[in-house]
């Protein structure tokens, strides 16, 4: 099992540009999560999907952020336009289902907005 | 809202000693709590889950306790090794069904 795969690993962009982060969850996992990690705020849940349907996006900071899951094997997190305060490590995670299932995280995308 | 507190200061211990990390939570009584390990440049990795009716859970050199009265979980690593050096995060599902994480405690085991 390849685990959760995220791309790119690093992204450097200029303020105002569109950024798209990608995630391939573990095959067979029904739930997918996007988290953001910073030194100041730690790991914050942005949005999560169950069976490709967005369940809770209350953690998405602003309308500049959007996430999609067109099928069970792919999800994107888009920031448009990006701002320097969006700089962080963005993690995607998947789990077999709801309840007590542990999350399996990818290795993240480190985003730097200059 | 629910809040998780972990020691923000790094924990430095000598190889072979037992490391003890603390996780306190407020404003909620979760049914279970999870512990994760995170290495630099990597995503968190799940280690253990403990339920509210389990006082203690063990896995190899790891031991987790869960005191619902104190609203506290302790994470122990016995016979610690330099390879155990990492950041350890506790997490719980809040009332809204979201898995929220503490800030993590960085552990450094010196040979």
Short mmCIF file of C-alpha atoms in Angstrom, two decimals, chain A residues 11-87:
data_model
loop_
_atom_site.label_atom_id
_atom_site.label_comp_id
_atom_site.label_asym_id
_atom_site.label_seq_id
_atom_site.Cartn_x
_atom_site.Cartn_y
_atom_site.Cartn_z
CA UNK A 11 5.17 24.88 -3.62
CA UNK A 12 6.51 28.40 -3.77
CA UNK A 13 4.30 31.01 -5.34
CA UNK A 14 3.74 34.72 -5.40
CA UNK A 15 0.90 36.45 -3.66
CA UNK A 16 -2.20 36.56 -5.83
CA UNK A 17 -1.46 33.36 -7.71
CA UNK A 18 -3.70 30.31 -7.70
CA UNK A 19 -2.41 27.24 -5.89
CA UNK A 20 -3.75 23.71 -6.27
CA UNK A 21 -2.76 20.94 -3.89
CA UNK A 22 -3.51 17.33 -4.75
CA UNK A 23 -4.21 14.21 -2.77
CA UNK A 24 -4.70 10.52 -3.54
CA UNK A 25 -6.17 8.71 -0.52
CA UNK A 26 -5.61 5.08 0.37
CA UNK A 27 -7.75 2.83 -1.79
CA UNK A 28 -10.89 1.73 0.01
CA UNK A 29 -10.87 4.58 2.52
CA UNK A 30 -14.22 6.37 2.67
CA UNK A 31 -13.21 9.53 4.50
CA UNK A 32 -10.75 12.22 3.42
CA UNK A 33 -9.51 15.16 5.45
CA UNK A 34 -7.52 18.31 4.70
CA UNK A 35 -5.51 19.80 7.56
CA UNK A 36 -3.21 22.81 7.77
CA UNK A 37 -0.25 22.94 10.15
CA UNK A 38 1.56 26.03 11.38
CA UNK A 39 3.80 26.68 14.34
CA UNK A 40 1.31 29.10 15.84
CA UNK A 41 -1.91 27.13 15.41
CA UNK A 42 -0.79 23.53 15.10
CA UNK A 43 -2.91 21.13 13.05
CA UNK A 44 -6.24 22.62 12.00
CA UNK A 45 -8.97 20.71 10.20
CA UNK A 46 -10.06 22.58 7.09
CA UNK A 47 -12.61 20.24 5.53
CA UNK A 48 -13.52 16.59 5.40
CA UNK A 49 -15.36 14.37 2.93
CA UNK A 50 -17.23 11.14 3.41
CA UNK A 51 -17.88 9.04 0.30
CA UNK A 52 -16.73 11.99 -1.83
CA UNK A 53 -19.30 14.35 -0.29
CA UNK A 54 -18.12 17.38 1.72
CA UNK A 55 -19.44 16.94 5.26
CA UNK A 56 -17.99 19.89 7.12
CA UNK A 57 -16.09 22.82 5.64
CA UNK A 58 -16.40 25.11 8.63
CA UNK A 59 -12.63 25.09 9.06
CA UNK A 60 -11.98 26.61 5.65
CA UNK A 61 -10.62 30.03 6.54
CA UNK A 62 -12.06 32.07 3.70
CA UNK A 63 -13.83 31.89 0.38
CA UNK A 64 -10.41 31.90 -1.23
CA UNK A 65 -10.16 28.26 -0.19
CA UNK A 66 -12.08 25.53 -1.97
CA UNK A 67 -11.85 21.74 -2.01
CA UNK A 68 -13.22 19.10 -4.31
CA UNK A 69 -13.36 15.34 -4.41
CA UNK A 70 -14.53 14.34 -7.90
CA UNK A 71 -14.01 10.64 -7.20
CA UNK A 72 -12.90 8.24 -4.47
CA UNK A 73 -9.24 8.39 -5.48
CA UNK A 74 -8.58 12.10 -5.87
CA UNK A 75 -9.06 15.37 -4.04
CA UNK A 76 -7.84 18.92 -4.54
CA UNK A 77 -7.48 21.93 -2.28
CA UNK A 78 -7.34 25.21 -4.13
CA UNK A 79 -6.37 28.66 -2.89
CA UNK A 80 -7.24 31.57 -5.15
CA UNK A 81 -5.83 34.15 -4.74
CA UNK A 82 -3.05 33.06 -2.40
CA UNK A 83 -1.71 35.33 0.36
CA UNK A 84 1.49 35.17 2.46
CA UNK A 85 -0.51 34.16 5.54
CA UNK A 86 -1.53 30.98 3.72
CA UNK A 87 2.05 29.74 4.05
#
